XYZ file of C-alpha atoms in Angstrom:
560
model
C 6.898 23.815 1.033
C 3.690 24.653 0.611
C 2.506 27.605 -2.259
C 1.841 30.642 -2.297
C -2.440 29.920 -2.881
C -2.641 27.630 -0.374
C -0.658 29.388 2.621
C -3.436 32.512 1.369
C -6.325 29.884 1.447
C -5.595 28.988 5.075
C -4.366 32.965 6.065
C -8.541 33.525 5.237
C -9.366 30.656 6.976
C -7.627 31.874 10.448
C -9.444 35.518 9.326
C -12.898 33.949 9.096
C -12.006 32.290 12.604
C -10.717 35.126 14.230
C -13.640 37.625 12.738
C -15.758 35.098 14.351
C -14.731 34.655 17.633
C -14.318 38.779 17.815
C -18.432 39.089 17.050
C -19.788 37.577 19.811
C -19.732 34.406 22.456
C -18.884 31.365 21.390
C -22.526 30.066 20.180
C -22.144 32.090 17.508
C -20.046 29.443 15.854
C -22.557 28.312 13.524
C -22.017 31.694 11.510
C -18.094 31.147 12.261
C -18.096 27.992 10.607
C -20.447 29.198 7.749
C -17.588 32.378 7.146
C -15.066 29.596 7.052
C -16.593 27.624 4.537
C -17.348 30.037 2.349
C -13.793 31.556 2.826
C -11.720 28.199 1.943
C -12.550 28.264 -1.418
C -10.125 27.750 -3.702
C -9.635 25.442 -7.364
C -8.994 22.827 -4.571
C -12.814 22.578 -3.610
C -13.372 21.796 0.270
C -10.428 21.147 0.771
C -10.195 23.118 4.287
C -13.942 23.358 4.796
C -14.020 22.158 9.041
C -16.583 18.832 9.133
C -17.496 16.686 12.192
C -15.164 13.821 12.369
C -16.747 10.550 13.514
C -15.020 8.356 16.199
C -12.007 6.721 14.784
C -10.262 3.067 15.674
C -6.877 3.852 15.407
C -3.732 1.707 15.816
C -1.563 2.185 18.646
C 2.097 2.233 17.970
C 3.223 -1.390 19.366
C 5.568 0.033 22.014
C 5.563 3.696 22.834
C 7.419 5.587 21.468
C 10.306 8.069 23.167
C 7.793 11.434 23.018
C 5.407 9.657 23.718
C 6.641 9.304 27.809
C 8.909 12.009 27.608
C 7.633 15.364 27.178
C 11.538 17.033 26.833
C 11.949 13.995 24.002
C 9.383 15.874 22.907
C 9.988 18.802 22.951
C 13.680 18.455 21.045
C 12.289 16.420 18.526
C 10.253 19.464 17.544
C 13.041 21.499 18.009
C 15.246 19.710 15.837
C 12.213 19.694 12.920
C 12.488 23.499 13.425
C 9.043 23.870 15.411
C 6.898 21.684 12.961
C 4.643 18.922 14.448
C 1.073 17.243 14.053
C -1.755 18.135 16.659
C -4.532 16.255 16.913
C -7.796 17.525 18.414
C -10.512 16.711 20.587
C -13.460 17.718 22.673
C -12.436 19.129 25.901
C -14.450 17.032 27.836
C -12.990 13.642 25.776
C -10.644 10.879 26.590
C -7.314 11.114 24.524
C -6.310 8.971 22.328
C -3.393 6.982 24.195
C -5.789 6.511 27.082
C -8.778 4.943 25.559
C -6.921 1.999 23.703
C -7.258 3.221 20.149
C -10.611 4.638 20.108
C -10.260 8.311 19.338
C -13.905 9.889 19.943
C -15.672 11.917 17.468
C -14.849 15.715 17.338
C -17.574 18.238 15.810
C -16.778 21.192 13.649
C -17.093 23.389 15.923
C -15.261 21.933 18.535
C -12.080 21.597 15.932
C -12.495 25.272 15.243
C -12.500 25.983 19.197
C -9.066 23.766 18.951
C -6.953 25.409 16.215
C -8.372 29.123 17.373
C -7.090 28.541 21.140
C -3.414 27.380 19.053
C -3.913 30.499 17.265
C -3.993 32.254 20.857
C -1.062 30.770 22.253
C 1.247 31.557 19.259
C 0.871 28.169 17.102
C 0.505 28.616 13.263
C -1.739 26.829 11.704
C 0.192 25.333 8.462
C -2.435 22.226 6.633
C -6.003 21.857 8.103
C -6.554 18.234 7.857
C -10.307 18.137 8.046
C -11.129 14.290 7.646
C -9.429 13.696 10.938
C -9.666 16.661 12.944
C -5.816 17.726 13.166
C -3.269 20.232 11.723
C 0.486 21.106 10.410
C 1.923 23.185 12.986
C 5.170 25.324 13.377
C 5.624 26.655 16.765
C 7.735 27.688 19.503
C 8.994 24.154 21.350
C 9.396 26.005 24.667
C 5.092 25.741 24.074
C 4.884 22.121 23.893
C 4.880 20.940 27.785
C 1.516 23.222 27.835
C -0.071 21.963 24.673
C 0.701 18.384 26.200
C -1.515 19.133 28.928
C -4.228 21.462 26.702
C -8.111 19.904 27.159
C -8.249 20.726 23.371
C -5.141 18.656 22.160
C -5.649 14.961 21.929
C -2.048 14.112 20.640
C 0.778 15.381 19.385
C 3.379 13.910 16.825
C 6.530 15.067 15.082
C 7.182 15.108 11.103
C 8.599 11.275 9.621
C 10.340 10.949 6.680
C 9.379 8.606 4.478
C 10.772 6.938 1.080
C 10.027 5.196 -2.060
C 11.014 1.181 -2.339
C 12.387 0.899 -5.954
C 15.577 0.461 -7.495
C 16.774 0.640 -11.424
C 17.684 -2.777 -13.624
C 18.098 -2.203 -17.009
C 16.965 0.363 -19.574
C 15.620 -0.977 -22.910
C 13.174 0.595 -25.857
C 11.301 -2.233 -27.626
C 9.133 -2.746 -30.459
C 5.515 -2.967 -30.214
C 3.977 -4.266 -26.279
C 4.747 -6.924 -24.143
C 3.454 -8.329 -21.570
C 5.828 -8.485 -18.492
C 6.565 -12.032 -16.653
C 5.185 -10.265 -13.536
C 1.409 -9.790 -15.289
C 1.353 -13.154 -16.805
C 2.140 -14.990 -12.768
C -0.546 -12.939 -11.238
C -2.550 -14.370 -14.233
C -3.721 -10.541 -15.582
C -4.415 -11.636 -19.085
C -6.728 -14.325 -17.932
C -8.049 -11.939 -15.449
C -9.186 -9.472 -18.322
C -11.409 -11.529 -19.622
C -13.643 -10.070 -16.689
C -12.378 -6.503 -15.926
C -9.679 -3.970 -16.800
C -10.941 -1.366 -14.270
C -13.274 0.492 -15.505
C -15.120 2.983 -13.682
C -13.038 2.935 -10.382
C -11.468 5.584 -9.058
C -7.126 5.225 -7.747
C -5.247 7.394 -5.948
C -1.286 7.341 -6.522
C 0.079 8.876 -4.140
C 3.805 9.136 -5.129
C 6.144 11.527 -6.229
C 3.825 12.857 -9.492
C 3.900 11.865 -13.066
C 4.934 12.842 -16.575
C 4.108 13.649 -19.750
C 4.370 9.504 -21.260
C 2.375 8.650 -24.637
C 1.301 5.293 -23.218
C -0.436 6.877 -19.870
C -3.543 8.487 -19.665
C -3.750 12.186 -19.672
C -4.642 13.651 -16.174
C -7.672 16.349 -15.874
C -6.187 19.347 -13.447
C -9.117 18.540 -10.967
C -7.691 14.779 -10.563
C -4.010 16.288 -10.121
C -3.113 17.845 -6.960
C 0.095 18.868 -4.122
C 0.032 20.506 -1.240
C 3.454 22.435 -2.990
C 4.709 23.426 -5.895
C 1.735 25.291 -7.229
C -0.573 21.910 -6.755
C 1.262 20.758 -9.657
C 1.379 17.057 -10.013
C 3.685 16.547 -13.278
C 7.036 15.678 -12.687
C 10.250 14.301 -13.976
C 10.937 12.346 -10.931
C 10.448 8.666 -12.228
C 9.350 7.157 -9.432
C 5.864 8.451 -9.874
C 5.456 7.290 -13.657
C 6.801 4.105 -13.098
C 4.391 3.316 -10.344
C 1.805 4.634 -12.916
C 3.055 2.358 -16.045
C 2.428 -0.718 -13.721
C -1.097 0.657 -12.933
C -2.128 2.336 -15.731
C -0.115 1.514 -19.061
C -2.712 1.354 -22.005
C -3.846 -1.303 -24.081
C -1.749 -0.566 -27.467
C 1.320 -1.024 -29.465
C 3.411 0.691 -27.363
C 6.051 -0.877 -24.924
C 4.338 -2.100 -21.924
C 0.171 -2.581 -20.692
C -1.052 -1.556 -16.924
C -2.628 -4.545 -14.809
C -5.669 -1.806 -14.754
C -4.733 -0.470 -18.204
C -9.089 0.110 -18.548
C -9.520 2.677 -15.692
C -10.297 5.893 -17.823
C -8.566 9.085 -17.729
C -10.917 10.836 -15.480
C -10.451 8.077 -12.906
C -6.909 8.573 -12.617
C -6.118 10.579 -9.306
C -2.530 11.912 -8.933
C -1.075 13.358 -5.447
C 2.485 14.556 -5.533
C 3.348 14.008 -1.836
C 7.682 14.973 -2.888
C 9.880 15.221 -5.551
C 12.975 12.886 -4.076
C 13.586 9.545 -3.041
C 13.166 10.637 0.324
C 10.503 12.759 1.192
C 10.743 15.289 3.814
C 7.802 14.976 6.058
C 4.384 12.802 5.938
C 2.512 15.850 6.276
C 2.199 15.837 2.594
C 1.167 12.053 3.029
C -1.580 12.687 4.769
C -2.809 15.185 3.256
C -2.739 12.990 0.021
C -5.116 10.792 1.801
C -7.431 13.303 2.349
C -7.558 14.154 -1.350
C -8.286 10.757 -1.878
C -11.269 11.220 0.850
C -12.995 14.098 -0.578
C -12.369 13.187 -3.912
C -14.411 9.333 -3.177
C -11.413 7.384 -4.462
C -11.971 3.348 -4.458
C -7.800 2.858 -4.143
C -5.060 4.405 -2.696
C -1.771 3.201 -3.499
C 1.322 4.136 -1.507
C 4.530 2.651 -2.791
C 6.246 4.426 0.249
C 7.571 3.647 3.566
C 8.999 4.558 7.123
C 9.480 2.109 9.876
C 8.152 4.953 12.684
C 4.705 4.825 13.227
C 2.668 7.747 13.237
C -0.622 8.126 15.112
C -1.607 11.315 13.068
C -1.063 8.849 9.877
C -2.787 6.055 11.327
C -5.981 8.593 11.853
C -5.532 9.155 8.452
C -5.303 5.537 7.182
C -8.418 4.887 9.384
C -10.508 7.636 7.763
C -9.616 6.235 4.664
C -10.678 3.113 5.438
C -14.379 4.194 7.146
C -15.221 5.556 3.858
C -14.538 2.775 1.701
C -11.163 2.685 0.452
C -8.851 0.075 -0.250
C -5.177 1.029 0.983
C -2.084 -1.344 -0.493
C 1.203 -0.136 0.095
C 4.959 -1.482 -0.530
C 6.483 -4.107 2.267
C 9.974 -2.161 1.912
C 13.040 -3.219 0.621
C 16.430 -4.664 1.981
C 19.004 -3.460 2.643
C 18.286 0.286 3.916
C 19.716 2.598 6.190
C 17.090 2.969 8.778
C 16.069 0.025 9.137
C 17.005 -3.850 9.740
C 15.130 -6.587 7.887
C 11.874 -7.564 9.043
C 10.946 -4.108 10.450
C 7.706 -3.043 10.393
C 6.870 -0.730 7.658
C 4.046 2.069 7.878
C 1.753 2.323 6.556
C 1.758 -1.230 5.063
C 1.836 -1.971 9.061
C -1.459 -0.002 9.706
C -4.259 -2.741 10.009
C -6.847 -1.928 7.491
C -3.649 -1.446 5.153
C -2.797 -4.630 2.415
C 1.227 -4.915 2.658
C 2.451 -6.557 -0.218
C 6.267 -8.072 -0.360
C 8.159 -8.800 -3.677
C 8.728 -12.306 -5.370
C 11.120 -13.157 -8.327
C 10.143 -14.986 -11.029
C 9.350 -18.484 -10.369
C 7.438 -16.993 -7.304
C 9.497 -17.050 -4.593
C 10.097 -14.801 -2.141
C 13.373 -11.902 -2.591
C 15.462 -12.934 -0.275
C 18.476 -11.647 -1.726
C 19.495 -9.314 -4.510
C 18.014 -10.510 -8.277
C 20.154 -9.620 -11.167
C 20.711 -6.021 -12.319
C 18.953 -5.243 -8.291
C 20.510 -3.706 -5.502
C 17.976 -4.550 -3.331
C 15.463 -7.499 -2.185
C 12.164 -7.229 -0.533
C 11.289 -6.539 2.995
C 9.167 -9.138 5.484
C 7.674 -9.068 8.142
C 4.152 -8.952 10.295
C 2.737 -6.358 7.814
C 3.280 -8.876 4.922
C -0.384 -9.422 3.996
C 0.239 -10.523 0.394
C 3.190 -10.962 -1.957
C 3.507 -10.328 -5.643
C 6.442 -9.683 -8.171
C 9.160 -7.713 -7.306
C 10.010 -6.260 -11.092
C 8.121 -4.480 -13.076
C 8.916 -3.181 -17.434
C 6.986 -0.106 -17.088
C 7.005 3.567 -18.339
C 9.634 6.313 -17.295
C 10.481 10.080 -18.177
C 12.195 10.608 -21.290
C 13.907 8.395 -23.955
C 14.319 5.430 -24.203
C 10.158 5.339 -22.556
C 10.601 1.791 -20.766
C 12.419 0.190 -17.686
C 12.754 -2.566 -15.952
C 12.552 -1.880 -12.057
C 12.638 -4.124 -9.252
C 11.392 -3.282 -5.553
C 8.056 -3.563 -3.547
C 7.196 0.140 -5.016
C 6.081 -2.048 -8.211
C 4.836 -4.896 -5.735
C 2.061 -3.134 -4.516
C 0.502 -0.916 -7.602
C 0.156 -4.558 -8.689
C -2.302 -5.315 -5.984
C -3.887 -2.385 -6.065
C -4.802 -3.068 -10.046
C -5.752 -6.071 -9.623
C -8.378 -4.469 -6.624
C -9.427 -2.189 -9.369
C -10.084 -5.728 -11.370
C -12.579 -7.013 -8.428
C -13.914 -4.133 -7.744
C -15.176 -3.034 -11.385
C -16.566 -6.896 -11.183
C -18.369 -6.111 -7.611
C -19.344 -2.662 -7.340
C -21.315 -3.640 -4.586
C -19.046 -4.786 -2.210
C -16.914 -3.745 0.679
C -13.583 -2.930 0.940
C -13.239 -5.938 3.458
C -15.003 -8.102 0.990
C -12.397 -7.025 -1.695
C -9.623 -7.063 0.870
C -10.179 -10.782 1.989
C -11.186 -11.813 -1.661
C -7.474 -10.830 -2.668
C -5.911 -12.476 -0.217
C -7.912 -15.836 0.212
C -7.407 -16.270 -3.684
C -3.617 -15.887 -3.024
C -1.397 -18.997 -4.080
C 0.767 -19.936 -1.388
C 3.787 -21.708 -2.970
C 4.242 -23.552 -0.379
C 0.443 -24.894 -0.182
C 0.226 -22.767 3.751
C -3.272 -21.725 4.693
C -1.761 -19.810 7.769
C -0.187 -16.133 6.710
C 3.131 -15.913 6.840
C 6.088 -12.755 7.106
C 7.282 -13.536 3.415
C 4.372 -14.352 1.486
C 1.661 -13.057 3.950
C -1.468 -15.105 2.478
C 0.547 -16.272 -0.702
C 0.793 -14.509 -4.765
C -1.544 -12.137 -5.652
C -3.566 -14.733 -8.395
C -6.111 -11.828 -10.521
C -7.530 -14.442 -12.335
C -8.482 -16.388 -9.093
C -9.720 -13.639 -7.479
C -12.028 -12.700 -10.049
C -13.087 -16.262 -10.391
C -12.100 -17.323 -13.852
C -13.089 -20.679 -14.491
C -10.886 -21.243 -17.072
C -7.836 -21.901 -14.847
C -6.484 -25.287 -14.169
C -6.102 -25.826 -10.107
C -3.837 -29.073 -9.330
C -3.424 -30.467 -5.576
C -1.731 -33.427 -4.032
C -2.935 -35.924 -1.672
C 0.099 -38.020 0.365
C 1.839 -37.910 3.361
C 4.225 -34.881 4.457
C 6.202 -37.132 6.487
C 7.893 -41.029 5.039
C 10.278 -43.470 6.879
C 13.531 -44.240 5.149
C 12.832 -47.097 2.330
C 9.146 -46.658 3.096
C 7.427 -46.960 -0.263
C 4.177 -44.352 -0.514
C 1.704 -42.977 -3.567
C 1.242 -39.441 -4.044
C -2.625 -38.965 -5.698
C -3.066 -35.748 -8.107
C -6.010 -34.076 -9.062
C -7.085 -30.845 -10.319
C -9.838 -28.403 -11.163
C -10.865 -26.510 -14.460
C -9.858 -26.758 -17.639
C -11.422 -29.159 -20.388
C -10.415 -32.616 -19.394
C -8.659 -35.122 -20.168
C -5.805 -34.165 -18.198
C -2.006 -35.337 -18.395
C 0.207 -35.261 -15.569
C 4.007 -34.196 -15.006
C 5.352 -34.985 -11.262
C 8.863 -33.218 -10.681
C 11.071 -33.423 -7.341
C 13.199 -30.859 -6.335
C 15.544 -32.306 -3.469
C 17.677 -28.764 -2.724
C 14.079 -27.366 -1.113
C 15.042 -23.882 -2.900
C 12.107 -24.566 -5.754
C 14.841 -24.029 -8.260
C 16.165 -27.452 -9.010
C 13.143 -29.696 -10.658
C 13.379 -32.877 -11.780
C 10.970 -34.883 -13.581
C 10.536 -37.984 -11.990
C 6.761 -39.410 -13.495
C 4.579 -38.217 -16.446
C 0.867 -39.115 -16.920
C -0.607 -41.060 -14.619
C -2.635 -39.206 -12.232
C -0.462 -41.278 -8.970
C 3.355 -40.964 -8.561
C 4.764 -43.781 -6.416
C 8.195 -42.787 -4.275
C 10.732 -44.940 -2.597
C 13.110 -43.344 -0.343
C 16.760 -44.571 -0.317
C 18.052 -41.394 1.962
C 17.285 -39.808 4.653
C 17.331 -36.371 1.949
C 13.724 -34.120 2.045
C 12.286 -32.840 -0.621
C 9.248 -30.881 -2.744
C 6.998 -32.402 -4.961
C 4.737 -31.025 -6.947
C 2.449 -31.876 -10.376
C 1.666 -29.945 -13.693
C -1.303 -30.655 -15.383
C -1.927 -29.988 -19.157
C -5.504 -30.012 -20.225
C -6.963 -30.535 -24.014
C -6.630 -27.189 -24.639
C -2.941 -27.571 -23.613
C -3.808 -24.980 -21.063
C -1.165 -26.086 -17.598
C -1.976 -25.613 -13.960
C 0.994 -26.135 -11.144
C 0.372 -27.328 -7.806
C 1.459 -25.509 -4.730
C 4.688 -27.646 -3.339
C 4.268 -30.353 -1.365
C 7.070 -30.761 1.454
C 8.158 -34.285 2.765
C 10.435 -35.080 5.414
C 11.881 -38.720 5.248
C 12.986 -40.184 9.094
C 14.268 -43.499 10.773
C-alpha cells in the first residue's frame, strides 16, 4: 500500500483542488493548477504536478473484454478488488477511447483537474495521480460505477491485474574470480564491447527492488523509488537483483559481468513495483513507467507479465514510447496457472513493446523444461526476439551467485544490449534501435519472416553494433532434392581474415542436436540421397585467426 508521504502528498493535492474550485468560476483554473503544483512537492519531484497529455495511439485489447460490454461485470469486478479501479480521463466534449479505434485525444491540465475534482464530488478517492496519461488509482463505492460509465469526464475505466515475475531457481554456486556466462558469449557481448558497455544511458528496472550486492552499482536515493514502503527500493526479494546482475554486474574479479556492466551508477534507475512473485495490482506498474517518464530514462525493462490486457497500461506503455523509450519485457514462461501456452503476454504484447522468449544453449528455442528448470519459455504473437533463457547472475546473501532460468533473464538481456546501440547512436530513435535489434537477430533456422518462438531470431550484440570482426557463413543449394538425386551445396562467408576452412555437418533428427560431420575444407559439399530421410545442414568456418562463424541451418526435404 501506498506510504504514509505520499497518501499526504496527494491529501494537499485534492486541498489545492478543492481551495480552488471554492474561490471562484472555473477560469480561475490557471491559479488552481499553479496551487497544485506548488503543493505536490515532495523528495519525489513532479511527480503529481497535472500536465497536458498529448493524443495517445493506444492498443485495443484484441477481443473485448467482459467489463468492457457489461457494465454489472463491471461493476463486481470492482467489487471483488474492494472498490479499486483505473479511470481514465478526457475532455467532455471528446470521443472515448473504445470508440475512436485506439486514438485517445489529448486532455489539458485543466481539463484532468475538472475530471478528478467532479470524482472528488461524487464520493471517488483519488489514490495515484498518473499525470503522463491523464488517469488515476481509485477506491470507490461500486454501486457508483454505472454513472461514472456514462460521465462526459471519464474516458475508460479498468479494474486492478495482477501481474508476476517469469524466473525460476537452478543451482546455487560461489566461484572464484568472474566468468563469463554461455548466455553473454551467444549473444556475442564480449565482441560487442569492443564498441560500448553502456555508458551514459539511462535504464529503468522495474522489478521487485534490489539489494545491497558488492558487484552492483550503488543506487543514488533520487534514482530509487516505490509508490510503498516508504519509496524504498532495496529489497531482499531476489528477483529484483538478479534481473540487475544480468544488466548491470561490473567489470571485476568478482563472480559474474552485466551485458551493460559500463552504465554508471547514476544511470541506474530502480522502481520497486512489489515485493512477491506475484504482485498485487499494476497500479504500481504504471506508475513505475511514469518514473521512468519524468525521470528521461532511455530503457525500461519489465521482466513481468499478465495475460489480461489493460488499456490504462497500454496508455502507459504508449507514453513511454512518445518520449523515446525503449520497452523490452519477458515472453512468459510455461507452465503457469493462468495461462495456456502461447497466450499473449502484456506488456510484451503492447506494440511498441520488444517481447523477448528464452533459448537454451545451442540456441534453440525452450520448449520444454532444461535441467535444474521447472519451467520453459512462453511463445507466441508478442515474440519479437529471442535470447537465452539462463542467466549466472547476482542474488541476496551468501553464496552471491545463481544460476536462473526464465524469460525474466531473457529480456534484461535485450534491454543491455539496447543500452550497447544506443551509447553507439545517441542520435537515434527508439524505432531505429528497435528494428536495428531485431534485423541483426540470427534466425537459426535462416527465416527472414518473424516467427512465435524466435520472433525475428537471437539477439546477436555484436551484429547489431556492427562489429566487423565476426565471421558470417551462408549456404547456397536447393531446400528441396529427389531421392538419389545428387546436388552441391556452395558456402561462403563474410569477415574475418581469410583464408577460410570449412566444416559441413548434417543433422538428420531436425532437433539441431545431433551433428555429424560429413565434409571438411572445401568451400562445396556434394550430397547423395539414399532415403527419403530430411535433414539440416549447415557450415563452420574457421578463419586465420582461428576465429569460427556458423551458418544459420539449412532445411532439405528429399521426395520421389
Amino acid at each position: 500500500m501506498m506510504n504514509t508521504c505520499k497518501r499526504l502528498t496527494q491529501l494537499l493535492v485534492l486541498i489545492a483542488i478543492i481551495s480552488g474550485c471554492s474561490s471562484g468560476p472555473v477560469d480561475s483554473g490557471e491559479s488552481t493548477l499553479q496551487s497544485v503544483q506548488e503543493t505536490a512537492i515532495t523528495e519525489r519531484g513532479d511527480r503529481y504536478e497535472l500536465r497536458d497529455v498529448p493524443m495517445l495511439e493506444v492498443d485495443l485489447p484484441p477481443e473485448p473484454r467482459p467489463w468492457d460490454t457489461d457494465v454489472k461485470v463491471l461493476q463486481d469486478s470492482i467489487a471483488a478488488h474492494d472498490g479499486q479501479a483505473k479511470i481514465g480521463f478526457k475532455a467532455s466534449d471528446s470521443q472515448r477511447l473504445f470508440e475512436s479505434d485506439g486514438i485517445r485525444a489529448a486532455i489539458s491540465a485543466e481539463e484532468f483537474r475538472l475530471g478528478l475534482e467532479e470524482m472528488r464530488e461524487m464520493g471517488v478517492t483519488i489514490q495515484t495521480v498518473y499525470t503522463s496519461i491523464g488517469a488515476a488509482f481509485v477506491k470507490m463505492d461500486p454501486e457508483l460505477v454505472p454513472e461514472l460509465v456514462d460521465h462526459p469526464r471519464v474516458d475508460y475505466i479498468e479494474i486492478p491485474i495482477k501481474y508476476q515475475s517469469f524466473s525460476n531457481a537452478s543451482t546455487i554456486s560461489a566461484i572464484q574470480g568472474q566468468s563469463i556466462h554461455w548466455g553473454l558469449n551467444m549473444v556475442r557481448a564480449p565482441l560487442a564491447w569492443q564498441h560500448a558497455t553502456g555508458d551514459g544511458v539511462k535504464l529503468l528496472i522495474l522489478d521487485s527492488g534490489i539489494s545491497n550486492h558488492e558487484d552492483l552499482p550503488t543506487i543514488p536515493s533520487g534514482n530509487c523509488d516505490s509508490n510503498f514502503d516508504n519509496n524504498n527500493c532495496f529489497s531482499q526479494n531476489p528477483h529484483g537483483t538478479m534481473v540487475s546482475g544480468t544488466i548491470f554486474a561490473k567489470d571485476n574479479n568478482l563472480g559474474t559481468v552485466g551485458i551493460s556492466h559500463g552504465i554508471d551508477s547514476a544511470d541506474v534507475y530502480i522502481f520497486k513495483y512489489c515485493n512477491t512473485p506475484l504482485c498485487d495490482f499494476q497500479s504500481e506498474v504504471i506508475d513505475g513507467i511514469e518514473f521512468g517518464i519524468l525521470n528521461n530514462v532511455d530503457v525500461i525493462n519489465l521482466s513481468i507479465g499478465s495475460p489480461t490486457h489493460d488499456t490504462c497500461l497500454s496508455n502507459a506503455i504508449s507514453s513511454a514510447w512518445n518520449a523515446g523509450i525503449v520497452l523490452v519485457a519477458a515472453a512468459g514462461n510455461n507452465p503457469r496457472s493462468n495461462f495456456s501456452p502461447g497466450d499473449v503476454i502484456y506488456p510484451a504484447g503492447f506494440s511498441q513493446v520488444i517481447g523477448v522468449s528464452g533459448v537454451d544453449s545451442n540456441g534453440y528455442f525452450v520448449d520444454s523444461t532444461p535441467s535444474g528448470c521447472s519451467e520453459y519459455s512462453n511463445f507466441g504473437p508478442h515474440v519479437s526476439i529471442s535470447s537465452p533463457f539462463e542467466s549466472y547472475t547476482t542474488r541476496p546473501g551468501y553464496p552471491a551467485y545463481q544460476s536462473l532460468c526464465g524469460t525474466s533473464f531473457s529480456a534484461p538481456l535485450v534491454s543491455g544490449a539496447t543500452a550497447l546501440l544506443i551509447e553507439q547512436n545517441p542520435t537515434w530513435s527508439n524505432t531505429q534501435i528497435r528494428n536495428r535489434l531485431l534485423n541483426t537477430a540470427n534466425h537459426p533456422f535462416g527465416s527472414m519472416t518473424p516467427d512465435q518462438e524466435y520472433g525475428y531470431g537471437v539477439l546477436d550484440a555484436a551484429a547489431a553494433l556492427g562489429n566487423t570482426l565476426s565471421i558470417y557463413p551462408s549456404i547456397d543449394g536447393p531446400n528441396q532434392i529427389q531421392l538419389n538425386q545428387y546436388v552441391e551445396f556452395e558456402a561462403s562467408a563474410e569477415g574475418g581474415l581469410k583464408p577460410y576452412s570449412f566444416e559441413w555437418q548434417i543433422d538428420y533428427t531436425l532437433t539441431g542436436n545431433s551433428w555429424q560431420t560429413v565434409g571438411s575444407s572445401a568451400s562445396f559439399y556434394g550430397h547423395l540421397s539414399y532415403t527419403l530421410d530430411d535433414f539440416l545442414l549447415r557450415v563452420i568456418v574457421t578463419d586465420a585467426n582461428n576465429d569460427t562463424g556458423t551458418s544459420t541451418f539449412h532445411h532439405v526435404t528429399v521426395t520421389y
